[in-house]
mmCIF file with all atom_site columns, C-alpha atoms in Angstrom:
data_model
loop_
_atom_site.group_PDB
_atom_site.id
_atom_site.type_symbol
_atom_site.label_atom_id
_atom_site.label_alt_id
_atom_site.label_comp_id
_atom_site.label_asym_id
_atom_site.label_entity_id
_atom_site.label_seq_id
_atom_site.pdbx_PDB_ins_code
_atom_site.Cartn_x
_atom_site.Cartn_y
_atom_site.Cartn_z
_atom_site.occupancy
_atom_site.B_iso_or_equiv
_atom_site.pdbx_formal_charge
_atom_site.auth_seq_id
_atom_site.auth_comp_id
_atom_site.auth_asym_id
_atom_site.auth_atom_id
_atom_site.pdbx_PDB_model_num
ATOM 1   C CA . UNK A 1 1   ? -10.227 101.049 -64.923 1.00 82.00 ? 299 UNK A CA 1
ATOM 2   C CA . UNK A 1 2   ? -9.465  97.428  -65.802 1.00 86.00 ? 300 UNK A CA 1
ATOM 3   C CA . UNK A 1 3   ? -9.297  96.493  -62.106 1.00 90.00 ? 301 UNK A CA 1
ATOM 4   C CA . UNK A 1 4   ? -12.773 97.972  -61.551 1.00 94.00 ? 302 UNK A CA 1
ATOM 5   C CA . UNK A 1 5   ? -14.224 96.083  -64.530 1.00 92.00 ? 303 UNK A CA 1
ATOM 6   C CA . UNK A 1 6   ? -12.608 92.867  -63.244 1.00 92.00 ? 304 UNK A CA 1
ATOM 7   C CA . UNK A 1 7   ? -14.158 93.457  -59.831 1.00 96.00 ? 305 UNK A CA 1
ATOM 8   C CA . UNK A 1 8   ? -17.589 93.949  -61.397 1.00 97.00 ? 306 UNK A CA 1
ATOM 9   C CA . UNK A 1 9   ? -17.055 90.868  -63.580 1.00 95.00 ? 307 UNK A CA 1
ATOM 10  C CA . UNK A 1 10  ? -16.040 88.619  -60.673 1.00 95.00 ? 308 UNK A CA 1
ATOM 11  C CA . UNK A 1 11  ? -18.900 89.842  -58.476 1.00 97.00 ? 309 UNK A CA 1
ATOM 12  C CA . UNK A 1 12  ? -21.458 89.337  -61.253 1.00 97.00 ? 310 UNK A CA 1
ATOM 13  C CA . UNK A 1 13  ? -20.119 85.867  -62.053 1.00 96.00 ? 311 UNK A CA 1
ATOM 14  C CA . UNK A 1 14  ? -20.300 84.930  -58.360 1.00 96.00 ? 312 UNK A CA 1
ATOM 15  C CA . UNK A 1 15  ? -23.929 86.031  -58.123 1.00 97.00 ? 313 UNK A CA 1
ATOM 16  C CA . UNK A 1 16  ? -24.797 84.356  -61.431 1.00 97.00 ? 314 UNK A CA 1
ATOM 17  C CA . UNK A 1 17  ? -23.325 80.944  -60.672 1.00 97.00 ? 315 UNK A CA 1
ATOM 18  C CA . UNK A 1 18  ? -24.493 81.133  -57.069 1.00 96.00 ? 316 UNK A CA 1
ATOM 19  C CA . UNK A 1 19  ? -28.011 81.501  -58.391 1.00 96.00 ? 317 UNK A CA 1
ATOM 20  C CA . UNK A 1 20  ? -27.559 78.658  -60.867 1.00 96.00 ? 318 UNK A CA 1
ATOM 21  C CA . UNK A 1 21  ? -26.398 76.439  -58.013 1.00 96.00 ? 319 UNK A CA 1
ATOM 22  C CA . UNK A 1 22  ? -29.145 77.513  -55.571 1.00 95.00 ? 320 UNK A CA 1
ATOM 23  C CA . UNK A 1 23  ? -32.187 77.623  -57.857 1.00 95.00 ? 321 UNK A CA 1
ATOM 24  C CA . UNK A 1 24  ? -32.477 73.828  -58.322 1.00 94.00 ? 322 UNK A CA 1
ATOM 25  C CA . UNK A 1 25  ? -32.894 73.448  -54.552 1.00 94.00 ? 323 UNK A CA 1
ATOM 26  C CA . UNK A 1 26  ? -35.754 75.940  -54.660 1.00 93.00 ? 324 UNK A CA 1
ATOM 27  C CA . UNK A 1 27  ? -37.365 74.072  -57.553 1.00 92.00 ? 325 UNK A CA 1
ATOM 28  C CA . UNK A 1 28  ? -36.997 70.749  -55.745 1.00 92.00 ? 326 UNK A CA 1
ATOM 29  C CA . UNK A 1 29  ? -38.627 72.077  -52.575 1.00 91.00 ? 327 UNK A CA 1
ATOM 30  C CA . UNK A 1 30  ? -41.344 73.770  -54.621 1.00 89.00 ? 328 UNK A CA 1
ATOM 31  C CA . UNK A 1 31  ? -42.194 70.476  -56.328 1.00 86.00 ? 329 UNK A CA 1
ATOM 32  C CA . UNK A 1 32  ? -42.401 68.718  -52.971 1.00 86.00 ? 330 UNK A CA 1
ATOM 33  C CA . UNK A 1 33  ? -44.696 71.389  -51.537 1.00 85.00 ? 331 UNK A CA 1
ATOM 34  C CA . UNK A 1 34  ? -46.907 71.377  -54.616 1.00 83.00 ? 332 UNK A CA 1
ATOM 35  C CA . UNK A 1 35  ? -47.286 67.600  -54.323 1.00 80.00 ? 333 UNK A CA 1
ATOM 36  C CA . UNK A 1 36  ? -48.234 67.996  -50.652 1.00 79.00 ? 334 UNK A CA 1
ATOM 37  C CA . UNK A 1 37  ? -50.699 70.756  -51.563 1.00 78.00 ? 335 UNK A CA 1
ATOM 38  C CA . UNK A 1 38  ? -52.410 68.360  -54.018 1.00 78.00 ? 336 UNK A CA 1
ATOM 39  C CA . UNK A 1 39  ? -53.277 66.058  -51.114 1.00 74.00 ? 337 UNK A CA 1
ATOM 40  C CA . UNK A 1 40  ? -56.406 66.618  -49.127 1.00 66.00 ? 338 UNK A CA 1
ATOM 41  C CA . UNK A 1 41  ? -54.765 66.561  -45.719 1.00 66.00 ? 339 UNK A CA 1
ATOM 42  C CA . UNK A 1 42  ? -54.942 69.232  -43.054 1.00 65.00 ? 340 UNK A CA 1
ATOM 43  C CA . UNK A 1 43  ? -51.644 70.773  -44.142 1.00 72.00 ? 341 UNK A CA 1
ATOM 44  C CA . UNK A 1 44  ? -52.631 71.149  -47.824 1.00 76.00 ? 342 UNK A CA 1
ATOM 45  C CA . UNK A 1 45  ? -53.445 74.843  -47.443 1.00 81.00 ? 343 UNK A CA 1
ATOM 46  C CA . UNK A 1 46  ? -50.244 75.600  -45.557 1.00 83.00 ? 344 UNK A CA 1
ATOM 47  C CA . UNK A 1 47  ? -48.253 73.665  -48.170 1.00 80.00 ? 345 UNK A CA 1
ATOM 48  C CA . UNK A 1 48  ? -49.956 75.589  -50.973 1.00 82.00 ? 346 UNK A CA 1
ATOM 49  C CA . UNK A 1 49  ? -49.106 78.902  -49.311 1.00 87.00 ? 347 UNK A CA 1
ATOM 50  C CA . UNK A 1 50  ? -45.491 77.835  -48.735 1.00 87.00 ? 348 UNK A CA 1
ATOM 51  C CA . UNK A 1 51  ? -45.267 76.647  -52.333 1.00 85.00 ? 349 UNK A CA 1
ATOM 52  C CA . UNK A 1 52  ? -46.510 80.008  -53.564 1.00 88.00 ? 350 UNK A CA 1
ATOM 53  C CA . UNK A 1 53  ? -43.930 81.844  -51.448 1.00 92.00 ? 351 UNK A CA 1
ATOM 54  C CA . UNK A 1 54  ? -41.084 79.658  -52.729 1.00 91.00 ? 352 UNK A CA 1
ATOM 55  C CA . UNK A 1 55  ? -42.326 80.004  -56.316 1.00 90.00 ? 353 UNK A CA 1
ATOM 56  C CA . UNK A 1 56  ? -42.442 83.787  -55.993 1.00 92.00 ? 354 UNK A CA 1
ATOM 57  C CA . UNK A 1 57  ? -38.976 83.892  -54.417 1.00 93.00 ? 355 UNK A CA 1
ATOM 58  C CA . UNK A 1 58  ? -37.451 81.608  -57.071 1.00 92.00 ? 356 UNK A CA 1
ATOM 59  C CA . UNK A 1 59  ? -39.050 83.564  -59.901 1.00 92.00 ? 357 UNK A CA 1
ATOM 60  C CA . UNK A 1 60  ? -37.933 86.887  -58.407 1.00 94.00 ? 358 UNK A CA 1
ATOM 61  C CA . UNK A 1 61  ? -34.415 85.538  -57.896 1.00 95.00 ? 359 UNK A CA 1
ATOM 62  C CA . UNK A 1 62  ? -34.168 84.347  -61.481 1.00 95.00 ? 360 UNK A CA 1
ATOM 63  C CA . UNK A 1 63  ? -35.671 87.472  -63.070 1.00 95.00 ? 361 UNK A CA 1
ATOM 64  C CA . UNK A 1 64  ? -34.342 90.229  -60.802 1.00 96.00 ? 362 UNK A CA 1
ATOM 65  C CA . UNK A 1 65  ? -31.017 88.871  -59.532 1.00 97.00 ? 363 UNK A CA 1
ATOM 66  C CA . UNK A 1 66  ? -29.584 85.939  -61.500 1.00 97.00 ? 364 UNK A CA 1
ATOM 67  C CA . UNK A 1 67  ? -30.443 87.138  -65.028 1.00 97.00 ? 365 UNK A CA 1
ATOM 68  C CA . UNK A 1 68  ? -29.122 90.693  -64.553 1.00 97.00 ? 366 UNK A CA 1
ATOM 69  C CA . UNK A 1 69  ? -25.986 89.251  -62.952 1.00 97.00 ? 367 UNK A CA 1
ATOM 70  C CA . UNK A 1 70  ? -25.523 86.988  -65.995 1.00 97.00 ? 368 UNK A CA 1
ATOM 71  C CA . UNK A 1 71  ? -25.918 89.961  -68.315 1.00 97.00 ? 369 UNK A CA 1
ATOM 72  C CA . UNK A 1 72  ? -23.424 92.042  -66.327 1.00 98.00 ? 370 UNK A CA 1
ATOM 73  C CA . UNK A 1 73  ? -20.976 89.098  -66.155 1.00 96.00 ? 371 UNK A CA 1
ATOM 74  C CA . UNK A 1 74  ? -21.050 88.512  -69.901 1.00 95.00 ? 372 UNK A CA 1
ATOM 75  C CA . UNK A 1 75  ? -20.973 92.223  -70.756 1.00 96.00 ? 373 UNK A CA 1
ATOM 76  C CA . UNK A 1 76  ? -18.080 92.974  -68.414 1.00 95.00 ? 374 UNK A CA 1
ATOM 77  C CA . UNK A 1 77  ? -16.289 89.888  -69.761 1.00 92.00 ? 375 UNK A CA 1
ATOM 78  C CA . UNK A 1 78  ? -16.627 91.269  -73.281 1.00 91.00 ? 376 UNK A CA 1
ATOM 79  C CA . UNK A 1 79  ? -15.264 94.615  -72.084 1.00 92.00 ? 377 UNK A CA 1
ATOM 80  C CA . UNK A 1 80  ? -12.293 92.791  -70.560 1.00 89.00 ? 378 UNK A CA 1
ATOM 81  C CA . UNK A 1 81  ? -11.688 90.970  -73.835 1.00 88.00 ? 379 UNK A CA 1
ATOM 82  C CA . UNK A 1 82  ? -11.397 94.283  -75.641 1.00 87.00 ? 380 UNK A CA 1
ATOM 83  C CA . UNK A 1 83  ? -9.151  95.718  -72.905 1.00 85.00 ? 381 UNK A CA 1
ATOM 84  C CA . UNK A 1 84  ? -6.551  93.024  -73.462 1.00 78.00 ? 382 UNK A CA 1
ATOM 85  C CA . UNK A 1 85  ? -6.091  90.908  -76.545 1.00 63.00 ? 383 UNK A CA 1
ATOM 86  C CA . UNK A 1 86  ? -6.705  87.311  -75.534 1.00 71.00 ? 384 UNK A CA 1
ATOM 87  C CA . UNK A 1 87  ? -6.164  84.734  -78.272 1.00 69.00 ? 385 UNK A CA 1
ATOM 88  C CA . UNK A 1 88  ? -4.647  81.950  -76.198 1.00 79.00 ? 386 UNK A CA 1
ATOM 89  C CA . UNK A 1 89  ? -6.211  78.465  -76.437 1.00 79.00 ? 387 UNK A CA 1
ATOM 90  C CA . UNK A 1 90  ? -7.139  78.418  -72.742 1.00 85.00 ? 388 UNK A CA 1
ATOM 91  C CA . UNK A 1 91  ? -9.482  81.331  -73.386 1.00 87.00 ? 389 UNK A CA 1
ATOM 92  C CA . UNK A 1 92  ? -11.400 79.316  -75.969 1.00 84.00 ? 390 UNK A CA 1
ATOM 93  C CA . UNK A 1 93  ? -11.860 76.567  -73.393 1.00 89.00 ? 391 UNK A CA 1
ATOM 94  C CA . UNK A 1 94  ? -13.093 79.135  -70.882 1.00 92.00 ? 392 UNK A CA 1
ATOM 95  C CA . UNK A 1 95  ? -15.598 80.476  -73.408 1.00 91.00 ? 393 UNK A CA 1
ATOM 96  C CA . UNK A 1 96  ? -16.847 76.937  -74.046 1.00 91.00 ? 394 UNK A CA 1
ATOM 97  C CA . UNK A 1 97  ? -17.531 76.588  -70.321 1.00 95.00 ? 395 UNK A CA 1
ATOM 98  C CA . UNK A 1 98  ? -19.343 79.932  -70.349 1.00 95.00 ? 396 UNK A CA 1
ATOM 99  C CA . UNK A 1 99  ? -21.558 78.660  -73.170 1.00 93.00 ? 397 UNK A CA 1
ATOM 100 C CA . UNK A 1 100 ? -22.491 75.694  -70.959 1.00 95.00 ? 398 UNK A CA 1
ATOM 101 C CA . UNK A 1 101 ? -23.371 78.122  -68.134 1.00 95.00 ? 399 UNK A CA 1
ATOM 102 C CA . UNK A 1 102 ? -25.534 80.162  -70.519 1.00 95.00 ? 400 UNK A CA 1
ATOM 103 C CA . UNK A 1 103 ? -27.385 77.000  -71.562 1.00 94.00 ? 401 UNK A CA 1
ATOM 104 C CA . UNK A 1 104 ? -27.827 76.054  -67.882 1.00 95.00 ? 402 UNK A CA 1
ATOM 105 C CA . UNK A 1 105 ? -29.157 79.562  -67.247 1.00 96.00 ? 403 UNK A CA 1
ATOM 106 C CA . UNK A 1 106 ? -31.668 79.172  -70.055 1.00 95.00 ? 404 UNK A CA 1
ATOM 107 C CA . UNK A 1 107 ? -32.797 75.783  -68.721 1.00 93.00 ? 405 UNK A CA 1
ATOM 108 C CA . UNK A 1 108 ? -33.223 77.289  -65.243 1.00 93.00 ? 406 UNK A CA 1
ATOM 109 C CA . UNK A 1 109 ? -35.528 79.910  -66.758 1.00 92.00 ? 407 UNK A CA 1
ATOM 110 C CA . UNK A 1 110 ? -37.583 77.264  -68.545 1.00 92.00 ? 408 UNK A CA 1
ATOM 111 C CA . UNK A 1 111 ? -37.840 75.347  -65.298 1.00 91.00 ? 409 UNK A CA 1
ATOM 112 C CA . UNK A 1 112 ? -39.014 78.475  -63.461 1.00 88.00 ? 410 UNK A CA 1
ATOM 113 C CA . UNK A 1 113 ? -41.798 78.873  -66.010 1.00 88.00 ? 411 UNK A CA 1
ATOM 114 C CA . UNK A 1 114 ? -42.730 75.187  -65.886 1.00 88.00 ? 412 UNK A CA 1
ATOM 115 C CA . UNK A 1 115 ? -42.799 75.120  -62.082 1.00 85.00 ? 413 UNK A CA 1
ATOM 116 C CA . UNK A 1 116 ? -45.635 77.651  -62.066 1.00 81.00 ? 414 UNK A CA 1
ATOM 117 C CA . UNK A 1 117 ? -47.985 74.790  -62.928 1.00 79.00 ? 415 UNK A CA 1
ATOM 118 C CA . UNK A 1 118 ? -49.639 73.367  -59.841 1.00 72.00 ? 416 UNK A CA 1
ATOM 119 C CA . UNK A 1 119 ? -48.830 69.749  -60.768 1.00 74.00 ? 417 UNK A CA 1
ATOM 120 C CA . UNK A 1 120 ? -45.180 70.365  -61.692 1.00 78.00 ? 418 UNK A CA 1
ATOM 121 C CA . UNK A 1 121 ? -42.570 68.050  -60.244 1.00 83.00 ? 419 UNK A CA 1
ATOM 122 C CA . UNK A 1 122 ? -38.822 68.436  -60.004 1.00 86.00 ? 420 UNK A CA 1
ATOM 123 C CA . UNK A 1 123 ? -37.245 65.016  -59.466 1.00 89.00 ? 421 UNK A CA 1
ATOM 124 C CA . UNK A 1 124 ? -34.186 64.474  -57.329 1.00 90.00 ? 422 UNK A CA 1
ATOM 125 C CA . UNK A 1 125 ? -32.078 63.373  -60.317 1.00 93.00 ? 423 UNK A CA 1
ATOM 126 C CA . UNK A 1 126 ? -32.757 66.671  -62.074 1.00 92.00 ? 424 UNK A CA 1
ATOM 127 C CA . UNK A 1 127 ? -31.885 68.595  -58.920 1.00 93.00 ? 425 UNK A CA 1
ATOM 128 C CA . UNK A 1 128 ? -28.625 66.685  -58.531 1.00 95.00 ? 426 UNK A CA 1
ATOM 129 C CA . UNK A 1 129 ? -27.803 67.028  -62.222 1.00 94.00 ? 427 UNK A CA 1
ATOM 130 C CA . UNK A 1 130 ? -28.475 70.764  -62.433 1.00 94.00 ? 428 UNK A CA 1
ATOM 131 C CA . UNK A 1 131 ? -26.607 71.520  -59.227 1.00 95.00 ? 429 UNK A CA 1
ATOM 132 C CA . UNK A 1 132 ? -23.718 69.229  -60.142 1.00 96.00 ? 430 UNK A CA 1
ATOM 133 C CA . UNK A 1 133 ? -23.422 70.615  -63.669 1.00 95.00 ? 431 UNK A CA 1
ATOM 134 C CA . UNK A 1 134 ? -23.404 74.235  -62.520 1.00 95.00 ? 432 UNK A CA 1
ATOM 135 C CA . UNK A 1 135 ? -20.892 73.463  -59.781 1.00 96.00 ? 433 UNK A CA 1
ATOM 136 C CA . UNK A 1 136 ? -18.578 71.420  -61.995 1.00 97.00 ? 434 UNK A CA 1
ATOM 137 C CA . UNK A 1 137 ? -18.585 73.922  -64.857 1.00 96.00 ? 435 UNK A CA 1
ATOM 138 C CA . UNK A 1 138 ? -17.996 76.779  -62.426 1.00 96.00 ? 436 UNK A CA 1
ATOM 139 C CA . UNK A 1 139 ? -15.018 75.010  -60.849 1.00 97.00 ? 437 UNK A CA 1
ATOM 140 C CA . UNK A 1 140 ? -13.634 74.088  -64.278 1.00 96.00 ? 438 UNK A CA 1
ATOM 141 C CA . UNK A 1 141 ? -13.970 77.691  -65.448 1.00 95.00 ? 439 UNK A CA 1
ATOM 142 C CA . UNK A 1 142 ? -12.167 78.967  -62.370 1.00 95.00 ? 440 UNK A CA 1
ATOM 143 C CA . UNK A 1 143 ? -9.424  76.354  -62.787 1.00 95.00 ? 441 UNK A CA 1
ATOM 144 C CA . UNK A 1 144 ? -8.851  77.201  -66.451 1.00 93.00 ? 442 UNK A CA 1
ATOM 145 C CA . UNK A 1 145 ? -8.948  80.945  -65.791 1.00 91.00 ? 443 UNK A CA 1
ATOM 146 C CA . UNK A 1 146 ? -6.469  80.829  -62.924 1.00 92.00 ? 444 UNK A CA 1
ATOM 147 C CA . UNK A 1 147 ? -4.082  78.240  -64.364 1.00 92.00 ? 445 UNK A CA 1
ATOM 148 C CA . UNK A 1 148 ? -4.149  79.443  -67.987 1.00 88.00 ? 446 UNK A CA 1
ATOM 149 C CA . UNK A 1 149 ? -2.902  76.088  -69.370 1.00 87.00 ? 447 UNK A CA 1
ATOM 150 C CA . UNK A 1 150 ? -0.803  76.249  -72.534 1.00 82.00 ? 448 UNK A CA 1
ATOM 151 C CA . UNK A 1 151 ? -2.307  73.276  -74.438 1.00 75.00 ? 449 UNK A CA 1
ATOM 152 C CA . UNK A 1 152 ? 1.006   72.950  -76.310 1.00 73.00 ? 450 UNK A CA 1
ATOM 153 C CA . UNK A 1 153 ? 0.885   69.156  -76.337 1.00 72.00 ? 451 UNK A CA 1
ATOM 154 C CA . UNK A 1 154 ? -2.696  69.121  -77.618 1.00 70.00 ? 452 UNK A CA 1
ATOM 155 C CA . UNK A 1 155 ? -3.113  68.741  -81.345 1.00 70.00 ? 453 UNK A CA 1
ATOM 156 C CA . UNK A 1 156 ? -5.194  71.765  -82.331 1.00 67.00 ? 454 UNK A CA 1
ATOM 157 C CA . UNK A 1 157 ? -5.271  72.613  -86.041 1.00 71.00 ? 455 UNK A CA 1
ATOM 158 C CA . UNK A 1 158 ? -3.218  75.764  -86.697 1.00 71.00 ? 456 UNK A CA 1
ATOM 159 C CA . UNK A 1 159 ? -6.180  77.515  -88.296 1.00 70.00 ? 457 UNK A CA 1
ATOM 160 C CA . UNK A 1 160 ? -8.081  77.309  -85.014 1.00 69.00 ? 458 UNK A CA 1
ATOM 161 C CA . UNK A 1 161 ? -5.238  79.059  -83.178 1.00 68.00 ? 459 UNK A CA 1
ATOM 162 C CA . UNK A 1 162 ? -5.478  82.158  -85.368 1.00 75.00 ? 460 UNK A CA 1
ATOM 163 C CA . UNK A 1 163 ? -7.689  85.143  -84.605 1.00 77.00 ? 461 UNK A CA 1
ATOM 164 C CA . UNK A 1 164 ? -10.587 85.259  -87.063 1.00 77.00 ? 462 UNK A CA 1
ATOM 165 C CA . UNK A 1 165 ? -10.419 81.530  -87.811 1.00 77.00 ? 463 UNK A CA 1
ATOM 166 C CA . UNK A 1 166 ? -14.129 81.039  -87.158 1.00 73.00 ? 464 UNK A CA 1
ATOM 167 C CA . UNK A 1 167 ? -14.999 83.496  -89.925 1.00 79.00 ? 465 UNK A CA 1
ATOM 168 C CA . UNK A 1 168 ? -12.809 81.578  -92.374 1.00 79.00 ? 466 UNK A CA 1
ATOM 169 C CA . UNK A 1 169 ? -14.363 78.243  -91.392 1.00 78.00 ? 467 UNK A CA 1
ATOM 170 C CA . UNK A 1 170 ? -17.927 79.578  -91.671 1.00 79.00 ? 468 UNK A CA 1
ATOM 171 C CA . UNK A 1 171 ? -17.208 81.141  -95.058 1.00 81.00 ? 469 UNK A CA 1
ATOM 172 C CA . UNK A 1 172 ? -15.878 77.837  -96.374 1.00 80.00 ? 470 UNK A CA 1
ATOM 173 C CA . UNK A 1 173 ? -19.076 75.932  -95.509 1.00 81.00 ? 471 UNK A CA 1
ATOM 174 C CA . UNK A 1 174 ? -21.654 78.654  -96.207 1.00 80.00 ? 472 UNK A CA 1
ATOM 175 C CA . UNK A 1 175 ? -23.133 78.476  -99.731 1.00 77.00 ? 473 UNK A CA 1
ATOM 176 C CA . UNK A 1 176 ? -23.715 82.228  -99.930 1.00 73.00 ? 474 UNK A CA 1
ATOM 177 C CA . UNK A 1 177 ? -21.301 85.105  -99.526 1.00 64.00 ? 475 UNK A CA 1
#
């Protein structure tokens, strides 16, 4: 059972991060085609049609493929957490990387909505940044997951190494009980 859930988890993560890496290229090309469609040249109509096709494909990919894959990846990851007790420090680092991927996923969705405007642009620096961030975080997550570093030499407060430490920290700073 655990092997099947791991297979689902790895496949969903692969689809999710693959989408996060590929979508910025779609947005970049869409912005270029929309700029060409704004011109009054002979290829403005063809560029507008191509832009609409790329916009539809990017939106479909985000809504019907990447987002469900993200949901399945996170859900199957939670199932795997409950299958085996994981309280090692490397797992906290992995979860921090996953949070970055979730934020990148959210930004990709906002970009998909913003790119539906006819005058939307997607600069090269944003393309490089989004692609680089998704790639780097994905590689870092894989490295931490496979190597499972011990972090013994790192000075982490003992309270953060205990299960349930977050609850204790939140209770100490929250004015209500």
